[in-house]
Backbone as a printed PyTorch tensor [residue, N CA C, xyz], in Angstrom:
tensor([[[ -21.6270, -138.2130,    0.0020],
         [ -22.8390, -139.0080,   -0.1140],
         [ -24.0710, -138.1680,    0.2130]],

        [[ -24.0000, -137.3400,    1.2300],
         [ -25.1590, -136.5250,    1.5960],
         [ -25.5790, -135.5930,    0.4670]],

        [[ -24.6000, -135.0500,   -0.2590],
         [ -24.9440, -134.1510,   -1.3740],
         [ -25.7410, -134.8970,   -2.4430]],

        [[ -25.3770, -136.1510,   -2.6820],
         [ -26.1170, -136.9630,   -3.6590],
         [ -27.5390, -137.2180,   -3.1650]],

        [[ -27.6690, -137.5130,   -1.8930],
         [ -29.0000, -137.7390,   -1.3190],
         [ -29.8310, -136.4670,   -1.3720]],

        [[ -29.2010, -135.3510,   -1.0740],
         [ -29.9200, -134.0750,   -1.1220],
         [ -30.4280, -133.8120,   -2.5380]],

        [[ -29.5810, -134.0410,   -3.5220],
         [ -30.0010, -133.8270,   -4.9150],
         [ -31.1820, -134.7350,   -5.2640]],

        [[ -31.1080, -136.0010,   -4.8560],
         [ -32.2030, -136.9410,   -5.1350],
         [ -33.4870, -136.5110,   -4.4260]],

        [[ -33.3710, -136.1230,   -3.1590],
         [ -34.5410, -135.7110,   -2.3940],
         [ -35.1540, -134.4230,   -2.9400]],

        [[ -34.3050, -133.4910,   -3.3670],
         [ -34.8250, -132.2570,   -3.9650],
         [ -35.6200, -132.5650,   -5.2300]],

        [[ -35.1180, -133.4960,   -6.0270],
         [ -35.8380, -133.8950,   -7.2220],
         [ -37.1880, -134.4950,   -6.8790]],

        [[ -37.2190, -135.3100,   -5.8480],
         [ -38.4780, -135.9020,   -5.3990],
         [ -39.4120, -134.8250,   -4.8670]],

        [[ -38.8590, -133.8510,   -4.1530],
         [ -39.6790, -132.7840,   -3.5790],
         [ -40.3330, -131.9350,   -4.6760]],

        [[ -39.6620, -131.8220,   -5.8090],
         [ -40.2510, -131.0610,   -6.9190],
         [ -41.5000, -131.7430,   -7.4640]],

        [[ -41.4760, -133.0670,   -7.4960],
         [ -42.6220, -133.7980,   -8.0470],
         [ -43.6590, -134.1510,   -6.9870]],

        [[ -43.2340, -134.1520,   -5.7110],
         [ -44.1380, -134.4830,   -4.6090],
         [ -43.9690, -133.4670,   -3.4750]],

        [[ -44.2880, -132.2030,   -3.7340],
         [ -44.0110, -131.1480,   -2.7570],
         [ -44.7960, -131.2520,   -1.4490]],

        [[ -45.8400, -132.0500,   -1.4320],
         [ -46.6610, -132.1770,   -0.2240],
         [ -46.3780, -133.4580,    0.5520]],

        [[ -45.2540, -134.0880,    0.2710],
         [ -44.8920, -135.3290,    0.9530],
         [ -43.9190, -135.0230,    2.1010]],

        [[ -44.4000, -135.0730,    3.3560],
         [ -43.5470, -134.6900,    4.4790],
         [ -42.3140, -135.5720,    4.6630]],

        [[ -42.3900, -136.8410,    4.2990],
         [ -41.2290, -137.7220,    4.4820],
         [ -40.0460, -137.2790,    3.6240]],

        [[ -40.3190, -136.7310,    2.4580],
         [ -39.2380, -136.2350,    1.6050],
         [ -38.5590, -135.0520,    2.2750]],

        [[ -39.3550, -134.1240,    2.7750],
         [ -38.7990, -132.9440,    3.4460],
         [ -38.0630, -133.3350,    4.7210]],

        [[ -38.5710, -134.3470,    5.4180],
         [ -37.8810, -134.8250,    6.6200],
         [ -36.5240, -135.4280,    6.2410]],

        [[ -36.5050, -136.1780,    5.1570],
         [ -35.2410, -136.7250,    4.6770],
         [ -34.2510, -135.6250,    4.3400]],

        [[ -34.7300, -134.5700,    3.7000],
         [ -33.8710, -133.4130,    3.4050],
         [ -33.3460, -132.7820,    4.6890]],

        [[ -34.2240, -132.5970,    5.6530],
         [ -33.8040, -131.9980,    6.9240],
         [ -32.7040, -132.8350,    7.5760]],

        [[ -32.8680, -134.1490,    7.5690],
         [ -31.8520, -135.0370,    8.1460],
         [ -30.5100, -134.8900,    7.4380]],

        [[ -30.5410, -134.8350,    6.1190],
         [ -29.2930, -134.6970,    5.3640],
         [ -28.6280, -133.3530,    5.6390]],

        [[ -29.4240, -132.3070,    5.7440],
         [ -28.8640, -130.9930,    6.0550],
         [ -28.2590, -130.9710,    7.4630]],

        [[ -28.8830, -131.6610,    8.4050],
         [ -28.3200, -131.7450,    9.7550],
         [ -26.9560, -132.4300,    9.7050]],

        [[ -26.8510, -133.5100,    8.9520],
         [ -25.5720, -134.2210,    8.8260],
         [ -24.4700, -133.3040,    8.3180]],

        [[ -24.8410, -132.3820,    7.4350],
         [ -23.8690, -131.4390,    6.8700],
         [ -23.7340, -130.1700,    7.7090]],

        [[ -24.4970, -130.1020,    8.7840],
         [ -24.5390, -128.9200,    9.6450],
         [ -24.9460, -127.6700,    8.8680]],

        [[ -25.8090, -127.8690,    7.9000],
         [ -26.3950, -126.7680,    7.1380],
         [ -27.6980, -126.4010,    7.8580]],

        [[ -27.5500, -125.6310,    8.9130],
         [ -28.6540, -125.3880,    9.8510],
         [ -29.7980, -124.5860,    9.2420]],

        [[ -29.4880, -123.6220,    8.3820],
         [ -30.5630, -122.8420,    7.7430],
         [ -31.4770, -123.7500,    6.9270]],

        [[ -30.8750, -124.5740,    6.0920],
         [ -31.6740, -125.4660,    5.2490],
         [ -32.3750, -126.5330,    6.0810]],

        [[ -31.7130, -127.0000,    7.1430],
         [ -32.3500, -127.9870,    8.0290],
         [ -33.5830, -127.3910,    8.6900]],

        [[ -33.4740, -126.1360,    9.1260],
         [ -34.6260, -125.4620,    9.7440],
         [ -35.7500, -125.2770,    8.7280]],

        [[ -35.3960, -124.8720,    7.5120],
         [ -36.4150, -124.6730,    6.4770],
         [ -37.1350, -125.9760,    6.1460]],

        [[ -36.3750, -127.0420,    5.9530],
         [ -36.9860, -128.3270,    5.6000],
         [ -37.8280, -128.8750,    6.7520]],

        [[ -37.3380, -128.7410,    7.9790],
         [ -38.1080, -129.2130,    9.1430],
         [ -39.4000, -128.4230,    9.2880]],

        [[ -39.3090, -127.1270,    9.0960],
         [ -40.5100, -126.2920,    9.1650],
         [ -41.5290, -126.6850,    8.1100]],

        [[ -41.0430, -127.0640,    6.9450],
         [ -41.9490, -127.5050,    5.8740],
         [ -42.6710, -128.7900,    6.2820]],

        [[ -41.9340, -129.7070,    6.9130],
         [ -42.5570, -130.9500,    7.3870],
         [ -43.7030, -130.6300,    8.3310]],

        [[ -43.4490, -129.7430,    9.2730],
         [ -44.4490, -129.3980,   10.2860],
         [ -45.6590, -128.7260,    9.6520]],

        [[ -45.4350, -127.8960,    8.6470],
         [ -46.5690, -127.2720,    7.9510],
         [ -47.4190, -128.3170,    7.2450]],

        [[ -46.7680, -129.3440,    6.7190],
         [ -47.4880, -130.4020,    6.0100],
         [ -48.1530, -131.3960,    6.9570]],

        [[ -47.5190, -131.6320,    8.1060],
         [ -48.0400, -132.5980,    9.0700],
         [ -47.6410, -132.1560,   10.4750]],

        [[ -48.5420, -131.4780,   11.1440],
         [ -48.2550, -130.9210,   12.4740],
         [ -48.0410, -131.9990,   13.5350]],

        [[ -48.3000, -133.2540,   13.2020],
         [ -48.1060, -134.3500,   14.1550],
         [ -46.7960, -135.1020,   13.9370]],

        [[ -45.9500, -134.6350,   13.0630],
         [ -44.6800, -135.2950,   12.7470],
         [ -43.6590, -134.8940,   13.8100]],

        [[ -43.6590, -135.6080,   14.9260],
         [ -42.8950, -135.2000,   16.1060],
         [ -41.3900, -135.1020,   15.8600]],

        [[ -40.8440, -135.9760,   15.0450],
         [ -39.4030, -135.9390,   14.7880],
         [ -38.9750, -134.6320,   14.1260]],

        [[ -39.8630, -134.0330,   13.3770],
         [ -39.5360, -132.7660,   12.7120],
         [ -39.3060, -131.6520,   13.7280]],

        [[ -40.0510, -131.6870,   14.8260],
         [ -39.8520, -130.6800,   15.8720],
         [ -38.4720, -130.8320,   16.5090]],

        [[ -38.0360, -132.0850,   16.6600],
         [ -36.7050, -132.3300,   17.2010],
         [ -35.6380, -131.7310,   16.2990]],

        [[ -35.7670, -132.0010,   14.9920],
         [ -34.7870, -131.4650,   14.0460],
         [ -34.8560, -129.9480,   13.9450]],

        [[ -36.0630, -129.4070,   13.9610],
         [ -36.2020, -127.9560,   13.8860],
         [ -35.5250, -127.2990,   15.0840]],

        [[ -35.7820, -127.8120,   16.2640],
         [ -35.1380, -127.2680,   17.4550],
         [ -33.6250, -127.3640,   17.3800]],

        [[ -33.1210, -128.4960,   16.9090],
         [ -31.6800, -128.6800,   16.7540],
         [ -31.0920, -127.6280,   15.8310]],

        [[ -31.7330, -127.4470,   14.6850],
         [ -31.2320, -126.4640,   13.7240],
         [ -31.2640, -125.0620,   14.3130]],

        [[ -32.3750, -124.7240,   14.9450],
         [ -32.5130, -123.3720,   15.4950],
         [ -31.5040, -123.0950,   16.5980]],

        [[ -31.2790, -124.0630,   17.4730],
         [ -30.3240, -123.8350,   18.5550],
         [ -28.9170, -123.6700,   17.9960]],

        [[ -28.6040, -124.3880,   16.9370],
         [ -27.2890, -124.2490,   16.3190],
         [ -27.1470, -122.9590,   15.5210]],

        [[ -28.2600, -122.3280,   15.2180],
         [ -28.2360, -121.0060,   14.5870],
         [ -28.2190, -119.8920,   15.6350]],

        [[ -28.2160, -120.2850,   16.9140],
         [ -28.2300, -119.3050,   17.9910],
         [ -29.6150, -118.7760,   18.3040]],

        [[ -30.6300, -119.4140,   17.7800],
         [ -32.0190, -118.9770,   17.9750],
         [ -32.6660, -119.8730,   19.0360]],

        [[ -32.1060, -119.7920,   20.2380],
         [ -32.4560, -120.7170,   21.3200],
         [ -33.9140, -120.5980,   21.7340]],

        [[ -34.4450, -119.3970,   21.8430],
         [ -35.8500, -119.2450,   22.2380],
         [ -36.7870, -119.8700,   21.2120]],

        [[ -36.4680, -119.6900,   19.9330],
         [ -37.2850, -120.3190,   18.8940],
         [ -37.1850, -121.8380,   18.9670]],

        [[ -35.9910, -122.3340,   19.2800],
         [ -35.7930, -123.7830,   19.4250],
         [ -36.6500, -124.3110,   20.5700]],

        [[ -36.6500, -123.5850,   21.6690],
         [ -37.4580, -124.0100,   22.8210],
         [ -38.9460, -124.0260,   22.4720]],

        [[ -39.3830, -123.0330,   21.7090],
         [ -40.7940, -123.0230,   21.2780],
         [ -41.0970, -124.2160,   20.3780]],

        [[ -40.1690, -124.5160,   19.4690],
         [ -40.3660, -125.6700,   18.5780],
         [ -40.4520, -126.9510,   19.3960]],

        [[ -39.5720, -127.1090,   20.3610],
         [ -39.6070, -128.3150,   21.1940],
         [ -40.8790, -128.3670,   22.0270]],

        [[ -41.3270, -127.2250,   22.5500],
         [ -42.5830, -127.2030,   23.3190],
         [ -43.7580, -127.6130,   22.4260]],

        [[ -43.7650, -127.1400,   21.1870],
         [ -44.8120, -127.5410,   20.2460],
         [ -44.6950, -129.0270,   19.9170]],

        [[ -43.4780, -129.5340,   19.8620],
         [ -43.2620, -130.9590,   19.6290],
         [ -43.8000, -131.8070,   20.7610]],

        [[ -43.6590, -131.3160,   21.9870],
         [ -44.2170, -132.0170,   23.1440],
         [ -45.7350, -132.0680,   23.0310]],

        [[ -46.3290, -130.9610,   22.6160],
         [ -47.7840, -130.9290,   22.4140],
         [ -48.2100, -131.9320,   21.3430]],

        [[ -47.4620, -131.9820,   20.2450],
         [ -47.7870, -132.9180,   19.1640],
         [ -47.6420, -134.3590,   19.6390]],

        [[ -46.5920, -134.6420,   20.3770],
         [ -46.3680, -135.9990,   20.8830],
         [ -47.4620, -136.4030,   21.8670]],

        [[ -47.8980, -135.4690,   22.6860],
         [ -48.9820, -135.7410,   23.6250],
         [ -50.2760, -136.0050,   22.8650]],

        [[ -50.5270, -135.1870,   21.8730],
         [ -51.7420, -135.3020,   21.0600],
         [ -51.8130, -136.6530,   20.3410]],

        [[ -50.6570, -137.1360,   19.8800],
         [ -50.6270, -138.3570,   19.0790],
         [ -50.3010, -139.6090,   19.8920]],

        [[ -49.9830, -139.4360,   21.1790],
         [ -49.6340, -140.5850,   22.0050],
         [ -48.2230, -141.1010,   21.7700]],

        [[ -47.3640, -140.2810,   21.1990],
         [ -45.9700, -140.6660,   20.9440],
         [ -45.1490, -140.3800,   22.2080]],

        [[ -45.2640, -141.2690,   23.1730],
         [ -44.6820, -141.0170,   24.4990],
         [ -43.1630, -141.0130,   24.4810]],

        [[ -42.5410, -141.8830,   23.6940],
         [ -41.0790, -141.9150,   23.6240],
         [ -40.5590, -140.6110,   23.0150]],

        [[ -41.2160, -140.1580,   21.9710],
         [ -40.8270, -138.8800,   21.3480],
         [ -41.0100, -137.7420,   22.3490]],

        [[ -42.1050, -137.7980,   23.0870],
         [ -42.3490, -136.7480,   24.0810],
         [ -41.2260, -136.7130,   25.1120]],

        [[ -40.8340, -137.8770,   25.6130],
         [ -39.7590, -137.9260,   26.6040],
         [ -38.4600, -137.3610,   26.0380]],

        [[ -38.1670, -137.7200,   24.8070],
         [ -36.9380, -137.2400,   24.1780],
         [ -36.9650, -135.7160,   24.0290]],

        [[ -38.0620, -135.1930,   23.5330],
         [ -38.1580, -133.7490,   23.3350],
         [ -38.1490, -133.0220,   24.6790]],

        [[ -38.7890, -133.5900,   25.6760],
         [ -38.7350, -132.9830,   27.0140],
         [ -37.2970, -132.9050,   27.5080]],

        [[ -36.5090, -133.9410,   27.2170],
         [ -35.0980, -133.9220,   27.5990],
         [ -34.3250, -132.8370,   26.8760]],

        [[ -34.6080, -132.6570,   25.5970],
         [ -33.9450, -131.5970,   24.8370],
         [ -34.2980, -130.2260,   25.3970]],

        [[ -35.5780, -130.0450,   25.6840],
         [ -36.0350, -128.7710,   26.2160],
         [ -35.4220, -128.5050,   27.5820]],

        [[ -35.4340, -129.5050,   28.4510],
         [ -34.8550, -129.3410,   29.7930],
         [ -33.3570, -129.0720,   29.7050]],

        [[ -32.6770, -129.7760,   28.8070],
         [ -31.2410, -129.5630,   28.6470],
         [ -30.9140, -128.1810,   28.1420]],

        [[ -31.7420, -127.6710,   27.2320],
         [ -31.4840, -126.3310,   26.7030],
         [ -31.7240, -125.2730,   27.7620]],

        [[ -32.6840, -125.5360,   28.6310],
         [ -32.9620, -124.5750,   29.7030],
         [ -31.8800, -124.6250,   30.7770]],

        [[ -31.3790, -125.8340,   31.0720],
         [ -30.3540, -125.9840,   32.1050],
         [ -29.0030, -125.4330,   31.6470]],

        [[ -28.6850, -125.6690,   30.3730],
         [ -27.3840, -125.2690,   29.8520],
         [ -27.4260, -123.9740,   29.0660]],

        [[ -28.6340, -123.5360,   28.7270],
         [ -28.7480, -122.3590,   27.8870],
         [ -28.5300, -122.6870,   26.4260]],

        [[ -28.1610, -123.9420,   26.1480],
         [ -27.9380, -124.3800,   24.7710],
         [ -27.8930, -125.8980,   24.7680]],

        [[ -28.6270, -126.4960,   23.8650],
         [ -28.6030, -127.9470,   23.7020],
         [ -28.2960, -128.2690,   22.2650]],

        [[ -27.7450, -129.4300,   22.0170],
         [ -27.3990, -129.7920,   20.6460],
         [ -28.5810, -130.3560,   19.9040]],

        [[ -29.5420, -130.9340,   20.6350],
         [ -30.6820, -131.5340,   19.9790],
         [ -30.4110, -132.9350,   19.4740]],

        [[ -29.2550, -133.4820,   19.8050],
         [ -28.9220, -134.8160,   19.3380],
         [ -29.4490, -135.8660,   20.3000]],

        [[ -29.8040, -137.0110,   19.7630],
         [ -30.3970, -138.0780,   20.5670],
         [ -29.4420, -138.5950,   21.6290]],

        [[ -28.1490, -138.4670,   21.4300],
         [ -27.1710, -138.9850,   22.3810],
         [ -27.0650, -138.1290,   23.6370]],

        [[ -27.7280, -136.9920,   23.6470],
         [ -27.6610, -136.0910,   24.7980],
         [ -28.2290, -136.7140,   26.0400]]])
């Protein structure tokens, strides 16, 4: 099912390349498939299009930590905290702070909400 969604979202991204929700949808589907490179690329695209899209920082950090790029993940999460503070997204801020703290305590975090 995810492959079908990815194909549909890619088609949408071709016609609406500046729509962050499409790229976020792609990032989510790539995370489900544990395709971390593509998840990181799609999440990064979301952030370039909308620096206040806090959920994208969560996904970017998740992808990066699973690629073994823990320091980059921590930077992404720190930037996500800044975005959440800037936009007043307090719940997102708390969640990202938890991811960041967990990655620092364990040296590696999954980035999943169940953590």
